[in-house]
Short mmCIF file of C-alpha atoms in Angstrom, two decimals:
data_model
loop_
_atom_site.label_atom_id
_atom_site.label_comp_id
_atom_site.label_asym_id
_atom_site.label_seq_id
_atom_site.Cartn_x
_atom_site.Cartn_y
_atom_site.Cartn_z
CA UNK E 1 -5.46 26.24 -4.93
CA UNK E 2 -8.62 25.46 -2.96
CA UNK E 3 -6.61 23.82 -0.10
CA UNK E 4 -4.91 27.60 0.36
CA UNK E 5 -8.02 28.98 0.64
CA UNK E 6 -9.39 27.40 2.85
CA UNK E 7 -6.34 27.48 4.95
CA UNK E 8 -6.63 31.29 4.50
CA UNK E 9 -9.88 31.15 5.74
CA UNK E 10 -9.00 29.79 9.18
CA UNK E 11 -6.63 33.17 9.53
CA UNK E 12 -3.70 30.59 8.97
CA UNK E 13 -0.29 32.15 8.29
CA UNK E 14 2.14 30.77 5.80
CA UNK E 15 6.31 30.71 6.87
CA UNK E 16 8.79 28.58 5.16
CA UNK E 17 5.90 26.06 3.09
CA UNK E 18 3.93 25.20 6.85
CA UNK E 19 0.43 27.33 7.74
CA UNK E 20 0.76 27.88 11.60
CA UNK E 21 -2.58 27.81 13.43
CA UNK E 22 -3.48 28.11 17.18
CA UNK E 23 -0.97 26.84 19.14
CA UNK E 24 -0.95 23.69 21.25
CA UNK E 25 0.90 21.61 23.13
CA UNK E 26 3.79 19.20 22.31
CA UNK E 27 3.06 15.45 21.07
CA UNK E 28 6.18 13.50 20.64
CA UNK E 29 7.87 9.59 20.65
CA UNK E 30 11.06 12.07 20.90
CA UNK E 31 11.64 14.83 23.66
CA UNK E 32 12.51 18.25 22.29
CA UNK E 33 16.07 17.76 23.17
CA UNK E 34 16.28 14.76 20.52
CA UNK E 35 13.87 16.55 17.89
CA UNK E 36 16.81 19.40 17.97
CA UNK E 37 19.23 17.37 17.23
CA UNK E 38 18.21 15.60 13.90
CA UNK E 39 16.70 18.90 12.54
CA UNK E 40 19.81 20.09 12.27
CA UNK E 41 20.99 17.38 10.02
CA UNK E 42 17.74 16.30 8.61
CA UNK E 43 18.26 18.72 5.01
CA UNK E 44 22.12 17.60 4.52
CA UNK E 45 21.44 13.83 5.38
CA UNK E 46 17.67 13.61 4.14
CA UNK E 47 14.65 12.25 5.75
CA UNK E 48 15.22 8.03 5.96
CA UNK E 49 19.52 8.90 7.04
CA UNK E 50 18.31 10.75 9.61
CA UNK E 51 16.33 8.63 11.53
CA UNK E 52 18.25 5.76 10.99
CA UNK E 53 21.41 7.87 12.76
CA UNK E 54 19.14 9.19 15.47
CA UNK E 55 16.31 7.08 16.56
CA UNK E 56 16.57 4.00 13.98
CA UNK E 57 14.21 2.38 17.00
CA UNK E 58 11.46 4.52 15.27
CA UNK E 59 12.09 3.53 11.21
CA UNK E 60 9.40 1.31 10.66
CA UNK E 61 6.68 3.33 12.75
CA UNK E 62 7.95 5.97 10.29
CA UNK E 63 8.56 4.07 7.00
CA UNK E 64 7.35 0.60 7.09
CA UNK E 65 3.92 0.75 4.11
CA UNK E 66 2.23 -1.57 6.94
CA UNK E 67 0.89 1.31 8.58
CA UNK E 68 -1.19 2.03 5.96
CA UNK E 69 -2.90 -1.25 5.76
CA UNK E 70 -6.55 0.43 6.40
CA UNK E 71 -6.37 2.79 4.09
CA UNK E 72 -7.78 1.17 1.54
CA UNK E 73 -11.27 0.97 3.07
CA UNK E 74 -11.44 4.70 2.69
CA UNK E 75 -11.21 4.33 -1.40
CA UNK E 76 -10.16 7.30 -1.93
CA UNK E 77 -9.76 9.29 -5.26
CA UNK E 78 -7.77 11.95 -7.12
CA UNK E 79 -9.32 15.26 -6.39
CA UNK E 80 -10.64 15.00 -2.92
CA UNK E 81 -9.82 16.80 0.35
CA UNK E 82 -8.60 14.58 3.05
CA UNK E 83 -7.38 16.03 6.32
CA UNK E 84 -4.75 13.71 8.38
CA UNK E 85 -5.61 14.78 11.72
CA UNK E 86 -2.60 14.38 14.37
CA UNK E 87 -0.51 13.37 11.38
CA UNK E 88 3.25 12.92 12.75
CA UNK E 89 5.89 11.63 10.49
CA UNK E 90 3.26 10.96 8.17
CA UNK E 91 2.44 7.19 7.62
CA UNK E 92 -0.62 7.74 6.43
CA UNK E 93 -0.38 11.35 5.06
CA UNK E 94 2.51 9.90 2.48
CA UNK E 95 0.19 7.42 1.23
CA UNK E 96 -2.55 9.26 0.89
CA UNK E 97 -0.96 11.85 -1.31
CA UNK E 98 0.57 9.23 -3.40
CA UNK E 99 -3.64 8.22 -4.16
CA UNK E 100 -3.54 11.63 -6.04
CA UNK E 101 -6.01 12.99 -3.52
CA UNK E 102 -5.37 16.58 -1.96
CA UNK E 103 -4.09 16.15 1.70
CA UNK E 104 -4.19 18.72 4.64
CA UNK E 105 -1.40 16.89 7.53
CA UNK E 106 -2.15 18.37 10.70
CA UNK E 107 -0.28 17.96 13.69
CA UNK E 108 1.12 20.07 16.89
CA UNK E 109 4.69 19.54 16.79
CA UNK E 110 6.59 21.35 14.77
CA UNK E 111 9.51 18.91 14.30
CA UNK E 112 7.08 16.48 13.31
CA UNK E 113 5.63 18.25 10.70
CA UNK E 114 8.79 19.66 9.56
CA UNK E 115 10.11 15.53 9.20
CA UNK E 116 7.28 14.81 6.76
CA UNK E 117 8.03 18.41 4.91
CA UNK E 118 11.14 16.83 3.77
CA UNK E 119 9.75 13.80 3.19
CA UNK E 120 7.20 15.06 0.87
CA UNK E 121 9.83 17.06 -0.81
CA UNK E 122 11.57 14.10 -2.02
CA UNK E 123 8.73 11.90 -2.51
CA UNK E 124 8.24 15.18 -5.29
CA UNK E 125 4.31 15.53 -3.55
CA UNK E 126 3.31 18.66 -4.46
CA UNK E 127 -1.06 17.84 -3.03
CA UNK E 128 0.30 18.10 0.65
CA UNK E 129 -0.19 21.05 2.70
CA UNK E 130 1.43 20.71 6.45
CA UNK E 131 -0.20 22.61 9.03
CA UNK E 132 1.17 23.30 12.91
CA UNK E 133 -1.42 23.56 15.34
CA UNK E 134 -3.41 22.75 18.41
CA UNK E 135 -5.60 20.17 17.15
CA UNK E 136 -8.59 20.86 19.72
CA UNK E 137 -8.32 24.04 18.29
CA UNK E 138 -8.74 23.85 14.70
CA UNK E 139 -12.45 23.54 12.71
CA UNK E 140 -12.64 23.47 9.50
CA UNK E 141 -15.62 26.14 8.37
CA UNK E 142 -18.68 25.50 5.62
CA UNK E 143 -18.54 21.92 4.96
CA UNK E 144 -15.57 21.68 2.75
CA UNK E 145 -13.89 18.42 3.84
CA UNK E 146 -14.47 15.13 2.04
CA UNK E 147 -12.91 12.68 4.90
CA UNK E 148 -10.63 13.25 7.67
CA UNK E 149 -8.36 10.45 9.09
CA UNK E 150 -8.01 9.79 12.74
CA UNK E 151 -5.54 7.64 13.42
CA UNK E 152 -4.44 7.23 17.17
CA UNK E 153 -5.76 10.15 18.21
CA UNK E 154 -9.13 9.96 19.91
CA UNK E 155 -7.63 8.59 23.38
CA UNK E 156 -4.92 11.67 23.72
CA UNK E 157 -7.17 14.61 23.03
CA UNK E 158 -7.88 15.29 27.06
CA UNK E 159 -4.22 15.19 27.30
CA UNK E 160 -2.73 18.96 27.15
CA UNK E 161 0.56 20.52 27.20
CA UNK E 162 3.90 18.90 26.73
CA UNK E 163 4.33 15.25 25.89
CA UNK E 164 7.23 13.91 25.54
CA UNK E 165 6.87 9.55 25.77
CA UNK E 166 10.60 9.03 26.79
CA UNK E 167 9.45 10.80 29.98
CA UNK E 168 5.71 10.26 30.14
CA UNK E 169 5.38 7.03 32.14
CA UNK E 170 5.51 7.08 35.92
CA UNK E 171 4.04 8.88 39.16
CA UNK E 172 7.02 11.52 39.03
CA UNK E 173 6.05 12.60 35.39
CA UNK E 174 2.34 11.90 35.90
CA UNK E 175 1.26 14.47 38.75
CA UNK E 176 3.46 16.90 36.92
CA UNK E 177 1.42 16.37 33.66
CA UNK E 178 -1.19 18.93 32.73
CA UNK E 179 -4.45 17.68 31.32
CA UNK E 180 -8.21 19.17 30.77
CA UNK E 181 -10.32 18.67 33.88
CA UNK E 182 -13.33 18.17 31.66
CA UNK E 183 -14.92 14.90 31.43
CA UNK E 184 -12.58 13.09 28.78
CA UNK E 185 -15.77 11.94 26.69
CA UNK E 186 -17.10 15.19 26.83
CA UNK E 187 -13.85 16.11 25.18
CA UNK E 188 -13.33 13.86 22.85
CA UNK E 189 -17.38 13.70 21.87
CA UNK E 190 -16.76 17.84 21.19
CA UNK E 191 -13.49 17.24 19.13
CA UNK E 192 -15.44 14.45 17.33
CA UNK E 193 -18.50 17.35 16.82
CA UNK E 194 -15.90 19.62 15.13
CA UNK E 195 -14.60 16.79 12.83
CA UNK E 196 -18.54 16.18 11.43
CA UNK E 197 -18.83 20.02 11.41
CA UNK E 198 -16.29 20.19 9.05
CA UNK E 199 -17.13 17.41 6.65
CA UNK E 200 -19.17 18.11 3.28
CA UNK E 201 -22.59 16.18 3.50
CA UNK E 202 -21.53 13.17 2.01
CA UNK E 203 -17.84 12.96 3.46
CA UNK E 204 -16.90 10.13 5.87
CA UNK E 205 -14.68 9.58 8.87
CA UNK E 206 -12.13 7.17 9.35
CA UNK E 207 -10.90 6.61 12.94
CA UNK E 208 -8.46 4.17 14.43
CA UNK E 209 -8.54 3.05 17.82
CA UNK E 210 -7.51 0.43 20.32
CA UNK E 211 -10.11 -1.58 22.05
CA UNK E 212 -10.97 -0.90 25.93
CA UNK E 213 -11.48 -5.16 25.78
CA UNK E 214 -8.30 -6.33 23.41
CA UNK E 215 -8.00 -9.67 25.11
CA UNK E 216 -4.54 -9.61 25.50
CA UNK E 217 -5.03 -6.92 28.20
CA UNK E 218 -6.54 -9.03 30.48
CA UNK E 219 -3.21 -11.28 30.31
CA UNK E 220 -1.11 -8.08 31.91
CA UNK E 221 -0.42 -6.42 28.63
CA UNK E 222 -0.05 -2.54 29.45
CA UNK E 223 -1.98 -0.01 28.42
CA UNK E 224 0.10 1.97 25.76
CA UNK E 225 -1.43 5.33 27.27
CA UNK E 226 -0.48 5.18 30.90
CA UNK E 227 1.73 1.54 31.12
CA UNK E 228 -0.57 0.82 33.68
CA UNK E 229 -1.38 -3.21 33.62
CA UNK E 230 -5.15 -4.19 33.42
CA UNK E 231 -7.00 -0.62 33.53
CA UNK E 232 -8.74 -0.51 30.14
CA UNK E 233 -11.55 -2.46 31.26
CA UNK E 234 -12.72 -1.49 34.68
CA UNK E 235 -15.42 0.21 35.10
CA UNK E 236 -14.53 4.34 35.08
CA UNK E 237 -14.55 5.36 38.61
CA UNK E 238 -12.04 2.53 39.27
CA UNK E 239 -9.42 3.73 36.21
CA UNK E 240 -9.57 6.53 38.16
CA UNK E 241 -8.83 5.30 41.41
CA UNK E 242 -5.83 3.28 39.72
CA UNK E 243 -4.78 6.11 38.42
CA UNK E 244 -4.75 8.19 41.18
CA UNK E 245 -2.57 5.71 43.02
CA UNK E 246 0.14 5.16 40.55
CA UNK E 247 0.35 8.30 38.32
CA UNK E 248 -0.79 10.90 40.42
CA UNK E 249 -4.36 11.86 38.25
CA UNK E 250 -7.07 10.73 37.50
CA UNK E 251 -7.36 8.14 34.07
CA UNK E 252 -8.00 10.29 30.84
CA UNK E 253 -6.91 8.42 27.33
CA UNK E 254 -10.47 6.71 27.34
CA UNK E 255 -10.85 3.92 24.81
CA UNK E 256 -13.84 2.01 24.57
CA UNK E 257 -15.73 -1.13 23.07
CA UNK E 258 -16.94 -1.39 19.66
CA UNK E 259 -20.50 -0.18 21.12
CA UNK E 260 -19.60 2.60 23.31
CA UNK E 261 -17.62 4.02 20.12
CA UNK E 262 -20.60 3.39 17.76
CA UNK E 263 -22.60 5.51 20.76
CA UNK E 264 -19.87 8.12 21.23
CA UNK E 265 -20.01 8.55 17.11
CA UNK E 266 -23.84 8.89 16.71
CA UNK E 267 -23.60 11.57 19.47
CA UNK E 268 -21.41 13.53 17.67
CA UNK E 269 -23.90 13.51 14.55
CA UNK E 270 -22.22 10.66 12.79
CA UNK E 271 -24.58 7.13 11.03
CA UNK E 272 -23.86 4.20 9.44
CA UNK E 273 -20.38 3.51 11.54
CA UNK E 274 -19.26 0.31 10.40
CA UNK E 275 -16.09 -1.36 12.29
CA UNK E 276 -13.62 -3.32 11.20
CA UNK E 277 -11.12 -5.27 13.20
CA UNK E 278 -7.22 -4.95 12.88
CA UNK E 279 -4.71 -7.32 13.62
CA UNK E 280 -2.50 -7.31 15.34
CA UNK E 281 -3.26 -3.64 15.72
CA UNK E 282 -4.20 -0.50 13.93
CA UNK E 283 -0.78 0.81 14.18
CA UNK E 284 0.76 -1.57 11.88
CA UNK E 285 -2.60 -3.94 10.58
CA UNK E 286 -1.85 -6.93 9.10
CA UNK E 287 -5.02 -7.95 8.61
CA UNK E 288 -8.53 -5.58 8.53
CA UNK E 289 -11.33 -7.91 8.74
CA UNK E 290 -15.48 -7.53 9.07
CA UNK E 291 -17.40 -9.68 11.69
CA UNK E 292 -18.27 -11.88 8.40
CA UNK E 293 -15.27 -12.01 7.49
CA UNK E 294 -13.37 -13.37 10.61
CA UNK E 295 -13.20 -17.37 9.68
CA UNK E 296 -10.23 -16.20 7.80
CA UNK E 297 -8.69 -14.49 10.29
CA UNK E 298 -4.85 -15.96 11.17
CA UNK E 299 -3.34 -15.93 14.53
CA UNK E 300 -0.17 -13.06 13.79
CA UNK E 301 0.02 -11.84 17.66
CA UNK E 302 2.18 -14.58 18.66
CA UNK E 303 4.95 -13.61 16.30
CA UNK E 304 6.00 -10.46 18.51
CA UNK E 305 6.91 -12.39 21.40
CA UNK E 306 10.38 -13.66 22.09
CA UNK E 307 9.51 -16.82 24.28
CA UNK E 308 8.49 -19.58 22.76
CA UNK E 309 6.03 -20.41 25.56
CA UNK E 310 4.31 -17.58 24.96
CA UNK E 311 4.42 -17.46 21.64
CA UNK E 312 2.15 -20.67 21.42
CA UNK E 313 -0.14 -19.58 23.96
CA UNK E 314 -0.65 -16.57 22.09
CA UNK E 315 -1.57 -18.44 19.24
CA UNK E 316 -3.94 -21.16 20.74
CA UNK E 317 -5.72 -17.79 22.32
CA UNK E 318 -6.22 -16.08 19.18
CA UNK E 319 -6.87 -19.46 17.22
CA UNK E 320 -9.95 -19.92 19.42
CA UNK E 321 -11.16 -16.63 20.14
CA UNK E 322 -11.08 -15.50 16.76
CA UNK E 323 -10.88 -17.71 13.56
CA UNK E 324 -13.08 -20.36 15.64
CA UNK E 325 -15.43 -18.46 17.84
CA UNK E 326 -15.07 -15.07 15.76
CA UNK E 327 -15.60 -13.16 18.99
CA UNK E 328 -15.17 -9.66 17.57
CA UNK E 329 -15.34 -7.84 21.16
CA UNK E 330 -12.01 -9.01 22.14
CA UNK E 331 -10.23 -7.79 19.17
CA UNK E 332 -6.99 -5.65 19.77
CA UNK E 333 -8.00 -2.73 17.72
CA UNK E 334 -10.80 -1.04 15.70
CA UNK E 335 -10.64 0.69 12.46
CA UNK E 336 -14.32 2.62 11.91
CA UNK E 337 -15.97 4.27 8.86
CA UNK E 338 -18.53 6.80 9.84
CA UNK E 339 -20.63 8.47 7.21
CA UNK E 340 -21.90 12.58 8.25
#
């Protein structure tokens, strides 16, 4: 198979159906205690029993075929090499697969990848290969990848070491946290350099991301990286100093506008980046709509909330901002397609 190959290639070993490549650090929504527990059940009880005993909280980040509502804009076909980079439980790698394309999931925890193993097992989807490893570390050699999918990723790659989110937030955890020292966009703009590296000529990227200016952060929402209330969009040296104060270290899961990514992109060797907006997120888009294409947008926000109040204030926000005024730079989240 040409996916083995190239596997083979990177000096990837093989044990028990997952390649193991340079290790990493640990990336989780579960700490290692929990991720022990289910795996012990996880072959007896299968993949959808076992989460709904042990974190049922997570199903639908898991499960739920929303999270695959930009994948269509990557229209892709039976036959082609697509690498799920930082791939989890696999909400996107399961879909993929089931496209008839060839899939490589990569991702650093093994417990993750050893969730979707089973999962592809009785989804009967043979075109997956799972691989463990650091993803920093990885590069795909000679060209050989048609697109790779970047969901959620970008912002954690100066992050390093063990993650665990039950026990990320807070000054405690946060000065105890190890993380490169390296400027994070020299980081990410040298992952991003491996990812182009590794795509054939004509191959594309596609890379979800929140926005540094989602509107709704200027209200107090927090920032899903650090919990930290309106830090996204000050200026740098001030994340840093807000940082400092509450967590310990200095501000490192950079996000940015729709410009600064289009920059960050044509640094790393990418053109024609075209961005899309997702509502109400990327993580779970209901709706993926061009700057043309926002007089149709719906407000969809406001349904999250619990209080009523702020469920219509939500939706006179979003009314105006974008269906009326289509202003594009305050949109919660961007999904990009970058051509090499």
């Amino acid at each position: 198979m040409v996916i083995d190959d190239i596997l083979k290639e990177l000096s990837m070993q093989k044990k028990d159906g997952v390649y193991f490549g340079p290790a990493g650090g640990y990336w989780s929504n579960l700490n290692r205690e929990d991720n022990e527990r289910f795996l012990k059940e996880l072959p007896l009880l299968g993949s959808k029993k076992t989460v709904e005993k042990y974190f049922p909280e997570h199903f639908d980040v898991i499960f739920s075929p929303k999270r695959a509502g930009g994948l269509p804009l990557l229209n892709s076909g039976s036959g082609e090499l697509i690498v799920d980079v930082g791939c989890m439980w696999g909400a996107l790698t399961i879909p993929l697969a089931r496209t008839g394309c060839n899939v490589v999931a990569i991702d650093q925890t093994l417990e993750s990848i050893l969730l979707l193993k089973q999962r592809l097992m009785e989804d009967n989807l043979p075109n997956v290969d799972v691989v463990c490893a650091d993803l920093k570390k990885i590069g795909f050699k000679g060209s050989s990848v048609d697109k790779f999918v970047i969901n959620g990723v970008l912002e954690w790659i100066p992050e390093s070491g063990v993650i665990e989110l039950k026990k990320y937030y807070g000054k405690r955890q946060g000065a105890e946290k190890k993380y490169d020292k390296s400027d994070p966009y020299d980081l990410q703009l040298k992952f991003l350099k491996g990812i182009y590296n590794g795509l054939k000529p004509d191959g594309s990227l596609y890379l979800a991301i929140e926005n540094r200016y989602d509107i709704f952060n200027f209200f107090g929402m927090p920032d899903p990286h650090c919990s930290l209330r309106f830090i996204t969009f000050l200026p740098r040296f001030l994340q840093n100093m807000v940082s400092k104060v509450f967590l310990g270290r200095p501000y490192i899961n950079w996000t940015y506008s729709a410009g600064g990514l289009k920059k960050l992109l044509k640094e790393a060797g990418f053109c024609d980046a075209k961005i899309s907006y997702a509502f109400p997120d990327y993580r779970s888009p209901e709706q993926i709509l061009s700057k043309a294409g926002m007089g149709y947008y719906r407000p969809c926000k406001f349904r999250r909330a619990k209080n009523i109040f702020i469920k219509v204030v939500c939706y006179v926000i979003e009314d105006i901002l974008f269906r009326r005024l289509k202003l594009t730079a305050f949109a919660p989240s961007f999904v990009v397609l970058a051509k090499r």
